[in-house]
Coordinates of C-alpha atoms and ligand atoms in Angstrom, one line a residue:
X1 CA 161.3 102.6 59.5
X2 CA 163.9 104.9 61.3
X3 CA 162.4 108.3 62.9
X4 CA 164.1 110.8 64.0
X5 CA 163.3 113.6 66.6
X6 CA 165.4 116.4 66.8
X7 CA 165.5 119.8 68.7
X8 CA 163.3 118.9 71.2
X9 CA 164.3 118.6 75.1
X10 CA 163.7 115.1 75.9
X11 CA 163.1 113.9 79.7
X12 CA 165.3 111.3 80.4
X13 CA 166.4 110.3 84.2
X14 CA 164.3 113.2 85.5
X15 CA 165.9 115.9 83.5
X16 CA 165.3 117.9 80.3
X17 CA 167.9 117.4 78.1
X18 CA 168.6 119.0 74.4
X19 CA 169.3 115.8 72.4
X20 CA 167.8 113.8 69.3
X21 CA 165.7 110.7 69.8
X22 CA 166.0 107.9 67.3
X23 CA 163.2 105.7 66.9
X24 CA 163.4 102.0 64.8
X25 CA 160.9 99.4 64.6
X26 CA 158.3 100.9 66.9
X27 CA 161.0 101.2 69.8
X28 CA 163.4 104.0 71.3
X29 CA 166.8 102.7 69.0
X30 CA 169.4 105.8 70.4
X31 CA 169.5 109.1 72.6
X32 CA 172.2 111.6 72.1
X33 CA 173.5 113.9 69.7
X34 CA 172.5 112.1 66.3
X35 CA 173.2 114.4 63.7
X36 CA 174.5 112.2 61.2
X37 CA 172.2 109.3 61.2
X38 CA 170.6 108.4 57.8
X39 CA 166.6 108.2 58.8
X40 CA 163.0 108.0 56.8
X41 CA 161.6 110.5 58.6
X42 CA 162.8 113.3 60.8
X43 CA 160.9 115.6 63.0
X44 CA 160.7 118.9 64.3
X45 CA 160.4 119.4 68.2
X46 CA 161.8 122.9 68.5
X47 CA 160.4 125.0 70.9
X48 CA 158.6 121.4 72.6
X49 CA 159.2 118.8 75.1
X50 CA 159.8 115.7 74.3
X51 CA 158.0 113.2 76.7
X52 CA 157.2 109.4 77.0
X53 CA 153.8 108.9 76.1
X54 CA 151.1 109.6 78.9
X55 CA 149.0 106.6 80.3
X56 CA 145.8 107.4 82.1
X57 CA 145.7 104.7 85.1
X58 CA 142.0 104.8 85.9
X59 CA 139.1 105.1 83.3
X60 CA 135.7 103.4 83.3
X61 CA 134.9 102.7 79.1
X62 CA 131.9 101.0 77.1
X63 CA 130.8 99.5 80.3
X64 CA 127.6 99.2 82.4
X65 CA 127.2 100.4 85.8
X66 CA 124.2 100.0 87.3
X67 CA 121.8 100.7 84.8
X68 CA 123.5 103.1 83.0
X69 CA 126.0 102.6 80.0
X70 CA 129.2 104.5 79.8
X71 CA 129.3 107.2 76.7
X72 CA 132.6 106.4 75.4
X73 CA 133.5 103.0 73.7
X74 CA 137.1 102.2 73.2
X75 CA 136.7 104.1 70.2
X76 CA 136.2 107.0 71.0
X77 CA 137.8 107.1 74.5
X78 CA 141.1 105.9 73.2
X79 CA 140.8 108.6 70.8
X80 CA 140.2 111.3 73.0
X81 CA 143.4 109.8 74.9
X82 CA 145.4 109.6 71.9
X83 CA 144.4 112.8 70.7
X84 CA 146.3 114.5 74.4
X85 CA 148.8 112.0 74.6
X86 CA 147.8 109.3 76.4
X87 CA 148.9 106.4 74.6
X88 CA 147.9 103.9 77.0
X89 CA 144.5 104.1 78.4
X90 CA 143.9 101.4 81.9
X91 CA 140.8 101.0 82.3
X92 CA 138.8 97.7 84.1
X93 CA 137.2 94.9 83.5
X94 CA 134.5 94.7 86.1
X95 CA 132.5 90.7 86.7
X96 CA 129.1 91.3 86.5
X97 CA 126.8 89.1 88.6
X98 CA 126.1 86.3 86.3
X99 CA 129.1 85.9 84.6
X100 CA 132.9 84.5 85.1
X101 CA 135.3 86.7 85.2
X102 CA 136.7 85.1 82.3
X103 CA 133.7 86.1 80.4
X104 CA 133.7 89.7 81.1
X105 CA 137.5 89.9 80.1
X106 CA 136.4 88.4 76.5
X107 CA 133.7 90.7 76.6
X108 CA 135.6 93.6 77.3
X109 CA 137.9 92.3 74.6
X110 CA 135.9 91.8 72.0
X111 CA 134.5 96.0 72.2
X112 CA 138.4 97.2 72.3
X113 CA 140.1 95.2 69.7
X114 CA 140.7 96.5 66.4
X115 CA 138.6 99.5 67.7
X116 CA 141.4 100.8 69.8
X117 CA 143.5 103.5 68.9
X118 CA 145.7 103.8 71.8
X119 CA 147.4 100.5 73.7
X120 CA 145.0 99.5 76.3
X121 CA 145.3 97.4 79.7
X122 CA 142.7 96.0 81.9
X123 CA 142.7 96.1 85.8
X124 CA 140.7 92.8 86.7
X125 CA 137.8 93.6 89.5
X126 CA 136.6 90.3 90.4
X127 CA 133.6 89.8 92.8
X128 CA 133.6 85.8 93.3
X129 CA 136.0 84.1 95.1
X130 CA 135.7 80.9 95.7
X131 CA 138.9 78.4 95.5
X132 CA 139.0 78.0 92.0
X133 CA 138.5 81.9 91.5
X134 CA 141.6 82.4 93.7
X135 CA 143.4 79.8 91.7
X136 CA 143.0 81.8 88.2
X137 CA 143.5 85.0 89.2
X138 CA 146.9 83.0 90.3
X139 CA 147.3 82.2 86.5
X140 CA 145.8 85.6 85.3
X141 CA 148.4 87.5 87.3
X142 CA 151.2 85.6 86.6
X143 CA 149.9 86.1 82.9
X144 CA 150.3 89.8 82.5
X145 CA 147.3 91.0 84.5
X146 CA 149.3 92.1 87.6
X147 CA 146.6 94.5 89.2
X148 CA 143.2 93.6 90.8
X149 CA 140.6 96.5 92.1
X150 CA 138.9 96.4 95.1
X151 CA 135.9 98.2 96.6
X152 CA 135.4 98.9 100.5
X153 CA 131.9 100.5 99.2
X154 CA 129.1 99.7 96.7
X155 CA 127.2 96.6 98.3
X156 CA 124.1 97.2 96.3
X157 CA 125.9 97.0 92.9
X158 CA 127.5 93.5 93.9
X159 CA 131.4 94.6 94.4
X160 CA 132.0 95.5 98.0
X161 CA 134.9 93.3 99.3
X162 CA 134.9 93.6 103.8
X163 CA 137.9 94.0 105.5
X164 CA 138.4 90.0 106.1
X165 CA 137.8 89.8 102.4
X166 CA 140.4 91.7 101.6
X167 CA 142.8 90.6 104.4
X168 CA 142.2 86.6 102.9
X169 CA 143.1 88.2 99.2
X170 CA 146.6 89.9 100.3
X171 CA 147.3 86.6 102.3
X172 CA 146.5 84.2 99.6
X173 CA 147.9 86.6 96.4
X174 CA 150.2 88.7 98.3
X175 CA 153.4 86.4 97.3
X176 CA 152.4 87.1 93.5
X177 CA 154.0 90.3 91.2
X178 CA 150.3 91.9 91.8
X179 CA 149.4 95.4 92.8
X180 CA 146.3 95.6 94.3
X181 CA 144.1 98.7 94.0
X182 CA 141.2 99.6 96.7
X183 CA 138.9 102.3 96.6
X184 CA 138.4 103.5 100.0
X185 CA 135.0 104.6 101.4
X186 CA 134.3 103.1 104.4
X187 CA 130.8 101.5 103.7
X188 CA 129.9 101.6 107.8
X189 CA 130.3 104.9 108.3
X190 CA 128.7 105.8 105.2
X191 CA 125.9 103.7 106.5
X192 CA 125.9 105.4 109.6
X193 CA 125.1 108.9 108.4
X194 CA 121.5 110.2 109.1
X195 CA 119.7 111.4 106.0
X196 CA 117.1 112.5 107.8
X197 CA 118.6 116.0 108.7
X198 CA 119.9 116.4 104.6
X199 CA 118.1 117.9 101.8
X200 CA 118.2 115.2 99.3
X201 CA 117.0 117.9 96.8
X202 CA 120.7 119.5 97.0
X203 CA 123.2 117.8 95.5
X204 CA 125.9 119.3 98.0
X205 CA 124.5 116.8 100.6
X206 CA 126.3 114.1 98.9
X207 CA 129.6 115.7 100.2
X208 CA 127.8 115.0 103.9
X209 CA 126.3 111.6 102.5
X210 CA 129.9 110.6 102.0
X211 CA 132.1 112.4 104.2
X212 CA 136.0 112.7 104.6
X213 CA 136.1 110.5 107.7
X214 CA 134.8 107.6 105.2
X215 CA 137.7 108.0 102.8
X216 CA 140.2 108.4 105.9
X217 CA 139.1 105.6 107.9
X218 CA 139.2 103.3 105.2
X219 CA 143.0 104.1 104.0
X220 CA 144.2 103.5 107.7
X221 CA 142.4 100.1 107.7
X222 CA 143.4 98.9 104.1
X223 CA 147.1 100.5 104.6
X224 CA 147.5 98.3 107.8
X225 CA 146.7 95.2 106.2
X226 CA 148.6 95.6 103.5
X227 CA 151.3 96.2 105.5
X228 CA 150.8 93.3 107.9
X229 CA 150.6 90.8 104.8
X230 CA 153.1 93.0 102.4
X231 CA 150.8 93.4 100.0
X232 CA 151.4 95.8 97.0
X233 CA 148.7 98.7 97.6
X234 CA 147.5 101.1 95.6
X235 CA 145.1 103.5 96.1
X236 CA 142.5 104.7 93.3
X237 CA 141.2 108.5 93.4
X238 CA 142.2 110.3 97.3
X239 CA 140.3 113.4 97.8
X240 CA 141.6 113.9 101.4
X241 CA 144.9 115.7 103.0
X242 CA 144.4 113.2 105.9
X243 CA 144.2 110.3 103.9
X244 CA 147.3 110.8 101.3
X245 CA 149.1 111.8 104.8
X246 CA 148.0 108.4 106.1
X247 CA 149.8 106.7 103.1
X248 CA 153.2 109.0 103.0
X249 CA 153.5 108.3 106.5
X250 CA 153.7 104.5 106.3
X251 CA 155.6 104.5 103.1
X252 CA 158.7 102.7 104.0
X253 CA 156.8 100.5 105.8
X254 CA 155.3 98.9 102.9
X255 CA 154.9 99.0 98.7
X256 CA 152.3 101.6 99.0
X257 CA 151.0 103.9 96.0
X258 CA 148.2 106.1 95.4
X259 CA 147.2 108.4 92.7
X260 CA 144.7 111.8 93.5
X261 CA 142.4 113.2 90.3
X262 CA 142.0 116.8 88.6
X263 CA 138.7 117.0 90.0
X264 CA 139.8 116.5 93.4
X265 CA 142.1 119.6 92.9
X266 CA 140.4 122.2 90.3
X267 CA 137.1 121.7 91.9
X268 CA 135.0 121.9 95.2
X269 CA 131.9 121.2 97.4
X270 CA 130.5 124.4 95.9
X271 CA 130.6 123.1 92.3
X272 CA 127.8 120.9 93.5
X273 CA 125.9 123.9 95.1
X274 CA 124.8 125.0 91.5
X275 CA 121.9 124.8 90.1
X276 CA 123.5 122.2 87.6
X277 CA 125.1 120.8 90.6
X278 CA 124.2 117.4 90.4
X279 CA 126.3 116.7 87.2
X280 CA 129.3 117.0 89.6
X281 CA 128.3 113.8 91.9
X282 CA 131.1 111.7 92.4
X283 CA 132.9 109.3 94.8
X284 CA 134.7 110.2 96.7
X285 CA 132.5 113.5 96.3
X286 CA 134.1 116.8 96.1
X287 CA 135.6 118.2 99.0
X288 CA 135.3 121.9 101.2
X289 CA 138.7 122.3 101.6
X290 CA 141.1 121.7 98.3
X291 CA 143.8 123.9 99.2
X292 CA 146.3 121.7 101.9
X293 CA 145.3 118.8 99.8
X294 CA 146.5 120.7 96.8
X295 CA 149.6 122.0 98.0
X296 CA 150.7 118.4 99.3
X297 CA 150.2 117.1 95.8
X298 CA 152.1 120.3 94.5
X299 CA 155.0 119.1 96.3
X300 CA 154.8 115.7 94.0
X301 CA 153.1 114.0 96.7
X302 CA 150.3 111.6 94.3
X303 CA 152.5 108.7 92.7
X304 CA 149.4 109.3 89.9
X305 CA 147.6 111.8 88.5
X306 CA 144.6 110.0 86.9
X307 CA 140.8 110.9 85.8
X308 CA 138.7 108.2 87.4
X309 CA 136.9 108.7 83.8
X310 CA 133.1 107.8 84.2
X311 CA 131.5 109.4 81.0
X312 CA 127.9 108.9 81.6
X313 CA 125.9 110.3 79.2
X314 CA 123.7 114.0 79.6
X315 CA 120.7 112.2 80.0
X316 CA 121.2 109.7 82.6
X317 CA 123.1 112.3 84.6
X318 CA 120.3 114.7 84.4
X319 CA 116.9 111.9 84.7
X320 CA 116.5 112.3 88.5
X321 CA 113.1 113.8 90.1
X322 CA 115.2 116.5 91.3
X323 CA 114.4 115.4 95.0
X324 CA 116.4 112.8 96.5
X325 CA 119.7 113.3 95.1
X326 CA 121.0 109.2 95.6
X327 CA 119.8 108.6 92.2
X328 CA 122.0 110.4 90.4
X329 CA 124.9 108.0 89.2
X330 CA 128.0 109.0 90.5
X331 CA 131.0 110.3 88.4
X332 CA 132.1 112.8 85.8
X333 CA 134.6 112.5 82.5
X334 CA 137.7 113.8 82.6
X335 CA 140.4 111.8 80.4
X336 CA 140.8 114.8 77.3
X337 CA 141.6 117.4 80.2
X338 CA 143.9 115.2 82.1
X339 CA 147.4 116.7 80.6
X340 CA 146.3 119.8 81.1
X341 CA 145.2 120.2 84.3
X342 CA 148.4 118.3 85.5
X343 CA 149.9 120.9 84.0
X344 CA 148.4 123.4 85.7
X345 CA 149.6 122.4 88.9
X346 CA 152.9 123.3 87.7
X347 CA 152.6 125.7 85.0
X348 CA 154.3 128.5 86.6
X349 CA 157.6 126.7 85.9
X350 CA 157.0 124.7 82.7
X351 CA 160.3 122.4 83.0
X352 CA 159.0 121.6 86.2
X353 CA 155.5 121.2 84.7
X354 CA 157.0 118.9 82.1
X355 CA 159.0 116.8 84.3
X356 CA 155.7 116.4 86.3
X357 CA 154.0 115.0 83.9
X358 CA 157.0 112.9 82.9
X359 CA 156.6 111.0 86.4
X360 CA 153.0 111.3 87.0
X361 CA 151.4 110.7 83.9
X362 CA 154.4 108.2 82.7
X363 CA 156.7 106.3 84.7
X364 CA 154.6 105.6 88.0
X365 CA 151.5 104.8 86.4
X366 CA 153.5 102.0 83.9
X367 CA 155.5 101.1 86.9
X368 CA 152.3 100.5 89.0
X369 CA 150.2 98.8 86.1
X370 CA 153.1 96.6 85.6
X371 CA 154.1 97.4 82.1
X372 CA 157.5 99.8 83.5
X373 CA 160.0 97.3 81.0
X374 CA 158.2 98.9 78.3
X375 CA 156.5 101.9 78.6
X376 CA 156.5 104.8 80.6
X377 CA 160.5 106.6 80.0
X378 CA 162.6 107.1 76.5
X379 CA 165.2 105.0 77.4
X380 CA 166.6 102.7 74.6
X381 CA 164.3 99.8 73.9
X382 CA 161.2 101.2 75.2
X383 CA 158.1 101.5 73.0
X384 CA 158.6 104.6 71.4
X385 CA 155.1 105.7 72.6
X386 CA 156.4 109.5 72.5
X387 CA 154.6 113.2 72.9
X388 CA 156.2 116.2 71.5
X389 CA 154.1 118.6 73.5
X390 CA 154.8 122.7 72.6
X391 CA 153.6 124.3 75.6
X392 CA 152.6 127.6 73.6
X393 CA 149.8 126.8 71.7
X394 CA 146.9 128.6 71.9
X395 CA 144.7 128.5 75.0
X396 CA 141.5 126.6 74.1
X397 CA 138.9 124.6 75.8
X398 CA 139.4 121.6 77.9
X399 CA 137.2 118.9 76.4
X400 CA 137.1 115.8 78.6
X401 CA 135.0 113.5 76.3
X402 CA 133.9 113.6 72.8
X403 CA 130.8 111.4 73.6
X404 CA 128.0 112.6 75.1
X405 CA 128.5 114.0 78.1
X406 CA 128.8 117.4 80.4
X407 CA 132.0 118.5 80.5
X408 CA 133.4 118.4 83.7
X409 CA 135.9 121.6 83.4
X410 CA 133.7 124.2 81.8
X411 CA 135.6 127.3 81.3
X412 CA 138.7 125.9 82.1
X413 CA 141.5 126.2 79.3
X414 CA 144.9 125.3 78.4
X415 CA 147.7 126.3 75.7
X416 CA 149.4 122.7 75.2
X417 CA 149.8 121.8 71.7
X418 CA 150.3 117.9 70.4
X419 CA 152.2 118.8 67.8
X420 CA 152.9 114.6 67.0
X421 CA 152.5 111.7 69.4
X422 CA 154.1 108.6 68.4
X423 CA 152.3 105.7 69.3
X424 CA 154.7 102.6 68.9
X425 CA 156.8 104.4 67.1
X426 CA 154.2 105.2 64.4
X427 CA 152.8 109.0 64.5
X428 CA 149.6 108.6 64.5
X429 CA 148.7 112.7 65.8
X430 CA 149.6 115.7 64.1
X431 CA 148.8 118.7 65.3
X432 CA 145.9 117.7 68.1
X433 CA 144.4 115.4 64.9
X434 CA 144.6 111.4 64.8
X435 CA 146.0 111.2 61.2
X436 CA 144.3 107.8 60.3
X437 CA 141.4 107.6 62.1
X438 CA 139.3 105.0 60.1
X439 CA 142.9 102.6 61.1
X440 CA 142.9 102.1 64.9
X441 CA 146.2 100.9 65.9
X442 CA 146.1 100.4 69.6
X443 CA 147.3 97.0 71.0
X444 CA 146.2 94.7 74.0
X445 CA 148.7 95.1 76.1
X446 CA 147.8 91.9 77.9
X447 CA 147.9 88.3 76.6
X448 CA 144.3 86.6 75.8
X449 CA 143.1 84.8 78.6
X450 CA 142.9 81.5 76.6
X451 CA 146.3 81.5 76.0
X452 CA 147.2 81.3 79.6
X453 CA 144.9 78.4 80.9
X454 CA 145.7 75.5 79.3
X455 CA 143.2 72.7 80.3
Ligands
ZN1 ZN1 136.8 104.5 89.2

């Protein structure tokens, strides 16, 4: 099957350039001016860019944490993402306390294949590591799984990694092709803060319950080691100016990447002052101050734009006795707005916009999740995972979820059109639709575990 797109202004090598796009056998076959090539199919991308399919780099799916079960299987997330152009969705397999890692990974397998209808990948988060843990993650990463999370936070639910934890992991996987990611909170000082001057009953005293000096003390210790043992770093969700400065400033010392979220840019502290408030806990929380943080990521700062995706449903979000605010599980949707608020921070010049998106929601995150030979540019012999995005549709509501949850940009719209996105060369959205949704076609981007151990 040979596709062509024509008309369009394609990003290629960080430019926009007016030429046609060939597509055979699920890959990008030619780029130039193809006017006379005999095709099955042909279409339309006047008046839109043309832009390597989006990949969302940090989602939580049809998982448990704590108690409460994400909204959104791979169903219907990988829909949602489809739907806006994401055609990969990352999202993590987490090892829960009394299994293997291995048996979360089939787990997770079992709910996302043949239910998938965008390609998926997995970053691993292991919390055992004994000798013979370290020795398959060795054989996991060399398999395809090249990125591990890591939590400086969270003892209660089982996955804080210390400081020497982390230190022992870059030294004993630090030679491997392996990227690791580390959310930093540090838990100490989070420990250290005195409740006993906060009213719990105000969900703004999570922004004090987890303050800026947490995330910012935490970067400088995790960017050091990673720099003493050259260890790929990159990290998840930075709410702070001081702590994406941290990073830029040691970036030639060291393979050091870092991706911000909508949320930590659209919104603010005084989202959670409302009465609703509490359905705007996250962490990192929401900060006072957006603006210098904004501008820094204006100047294409972030490697990655991604959502941090936690769709926990109404209910659990809003079951709390309304006076002590630590029960509220912590995190908001955000994967169907994630396009457009990117956008946004660029929208006053839309080939800038479009570019931006190009590199932020494309080429870093597949460079960083490991998968840059194949996705993530147009380039000949890439997956033809491709977006023809008109940028003058009409303005209508962000919608970060179709499960059940709040949405986490309320009033907040955008007038991006997905005219077609082309998963693996097959269109499989027309016009903001899936066309065949009973026929999921995503693929597992990452080799069954059983295949790579071999006794
Ligand atoms: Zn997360």
């Amino acid at each position: 099957m040979r596709t062509l797109v024509r008309h369009g202004r394609v990003a290629l090598a960080g430019s926009l350039q007016s030429v046609d796009l060939l597509v055979e056998d699920g890959r990008i076959a030619a780029v130039g001016d193809l006017g006379a090539v005999s095709v099955d199919r042909t279409l339309d991308a006047t008046g839109c860019y043309v832009l390597p399919g989006f990949i969302d780099f940090h989602t939580h799916v049809d998982d448990w944490i704590g108690p409460y079960y994400l909204a959104d299987t791979y169903g219907t997330s990988t829909r949602t993402a489809l739907e806006n152009g994401i055609t990969t969705l990352c999202t993590f397999v987490t090892q829960g306390p009394d299994e293997t890692l291995l048996q979360a990974m089939a787990t997770a397998r079992a709910k996302a294949e043949g239910y998938s209808h965008c390609d998926v990948l997995w970053h691993l988060t292991p919390t055992t590591f004994e000798a013979a843990d370290i020795d398959r993650l060795r054989v996991l990463a060399e398999g395809g799984y090249r990125t591990l999370k890591l939590y400086t936070t969270y003892k209660a639910a089982g996955i804080f990694a210390s400081y020497d934890r982390i230190e022992s992991l870059f030294r004993s996987l630090g030679d491997l092709d392996l990227r690791f990611l580390v959310h930093c909170e540090d838990d100490a000082l989070i420990e250290a803060v005195d409740a006993s001057g906060l009213d719990l009953a105000r969900p703004v005293s999570h922004a004090r319950l987890r303050p800026e000096a947490a995330e910012t003390e935490a970067i400088r210790r995790v960017v050091d080691l990673a720099v003493a043992h050259k260890a790929a770093l990159h990290v998840v969700h930075v709410s702070t100016l001081k702590g994406a400065q941290t990073l830029e400033a040691h970036r030639a010392a060291g393979d050091l990447s870092y991706e911000t979220c909508p949320q930590y840019l659209f919104l603010d502290e005084s989202w959670l002052d409302r009465a609703d408030g509490h359905r705007w806990l996250c962490s990192p929380p929401l900060r006072a101050n957006r603006a210098p943080f904004l501008e820094l990521v204006r100047t294409g700062a972030a490697d990655i734009i991604a959502t941090d995706h936690c769709p926990f449903c109404r209910q659990d979000k809003d079951t709390w006795d309304r006076t002590d605010l630590r029960q509220v599980p912590n995190g908001m949707p955000g994967l169907g707005a994630l396009p457009h608020l990117t956008w946004k921070l660029w929208q006053d010049d839309p080939d800038h916009a479009a570019l931006a998106l190009a590199t932020h929601l494309s080429r870093n995150p597949a460079l960083r999740a490991g998968v840059g030979d194949r996705k993530g540019t147009l380039e000949p012999g890439m997956d033809a995972d491709v977006v023809i995005l008109d940028p003058r549709g009409p303005e209508r509501p962000l919608r970060s979820s179709a499960a059940d949850t709040h949405e986490a940009f309320p009033g907040f719209t955008s007038p991006l059109a997905f005219r077609h996105v082309l998963l693996r060369g097959e269109p499989r959205v027309q016009d903001g639709q899936l066309t065949s949704p009973r026929d999921p076609a995503g693929l597992l981007l990452q080799p069954p575990p059983a295949t790579l151990f071999t006794h």
